[in-house]
Amino acid sequence: SHLIQSIDAEELGKLLRAYDVTALIGLLTQAGVSPEVAVRALGLVQPNVASDLLQKMDSTRAAKWMDMMAPAISANILSLMGPKVAPKIVEKLETSTVGGVIKLMDASVAASIADALTPAVCAQKLQETEPEVLARVMAEMKRTGASDLIKEKSLYTVALGQNVMQAMEAAKAATLLEAAGTAPCVQILTSLQKCDAASTIANNMSSKGL
């Protein structure tokens, strides 16, 4: 631990890259190594190595470490993990971490992770995500996943719904609102009446939806 804290970053990086993943886990999870020290070390190894290491660890500890990382590093690592492993860690991250990380990820990659979460957990984790970012991610999600998200009251307040739908392409917004059902659709379209978005989205809805 003392060595990791005191050694020059470049030299430490060379040293850590000589370890295999199993040895690195043993090194960074021993009793004397603080989370801050472990996070510093992880920032110096290749992203694919950090991703592999965090996948093999307890997801609670992995999430705690990722909460302390720079958003760009976390975004890179989660992207490398893929939609099977990343959701297990995302569901344990702080909502502020998710908000900062998701805007740095490719929207389709973020969407595949969001689709793998339950709507309730996904809604909770996306509470601090900017509306424009959320619009991009939801546009890439499976239709059922995105429409279920619209139904989640903990995330999809009328105000947020208004901002997201304005930021989204009208045809996509229409499809998702239709799939979400009558109540949220009416609520959000009503909130959009003060701007042009309501009529634009409505024009893209099917006659059955309308």
GROMACS .gro file of C-alpha atoms in nm, residues 161-162 164-178 185 188-189 192 196-206 210:
model
   33
  161GLY     CA    1  -4.073   1.389  -1.986
  162GLN     CA    2  -4.124   1.725  -2.152
  164VAL     CA    3  -3.665   1.442  -2.301
  165MET     CA    4  -3.937   1.430  -2.564
  166GLN     CA    5  -3.837   1.772  -2.697
  167ALA     CA    6  -3.479   1.649  -2.732
  168MET     CA    7  -3.583   1.328  -2.908
  169GLU     CA    8  -3.667   1.282  -3.276
  170ALA     CA    9  -4.048   1.321  -3.305
  171ALA     CA   10  -4.121   0.985  -3.468
  172LYS     CA   11  -3.924   0.801  -3.198
  173ALA     CA   12  -4.092   1.001  -2.922
  174ALA     CA   13  -4.433   0.916  -3.069
  175THR     CA   14  -4.353   0.544  -3.080
  176LEU     CA   15  -4.233   0.537  -2.718
  177LEU     CA   16  -4.527   0.740  -2.585
  178GLU     CA   17  -4.773   0.512  -2.763
  185CYS     CA   18  -4.886   0.979  -2.298
  188ILE     CA   19  -4.660   1.439  -2.126
  189LEU     CA   20  -4.835   1.561  -2.442
  192LEU     CA   21  -4.585   1.993  -2.426
  196ASP     CA   22  -4.462   2.296  -3.096
  197ALA     CA   23  -4.347   1.952  -2.982
  198ALA     CA   24  -4.693   1.825  -2.884
  199SER     CA   25  -4.844   1.863  -3.231
  200THR     CA   26  -4.525   1.738  -3.401
  201ILE     CA   27  -4.522   1.421  -3.189
  202ALA     CA   28  -4.898   1.373  -3.225
  203ASN     CA   29  -4.865   1.396  -3.603
  204ASN     CA   30  -4.625   1.103  -3.587
  205MET     CA   31  -4.853   0.882  -3.381
  206SER     CA   32  -5.078   0.618  -3.534
  210LEU     CA   33  -5.426   0.908  -3.102
   0.00000   0.00000   0.00000
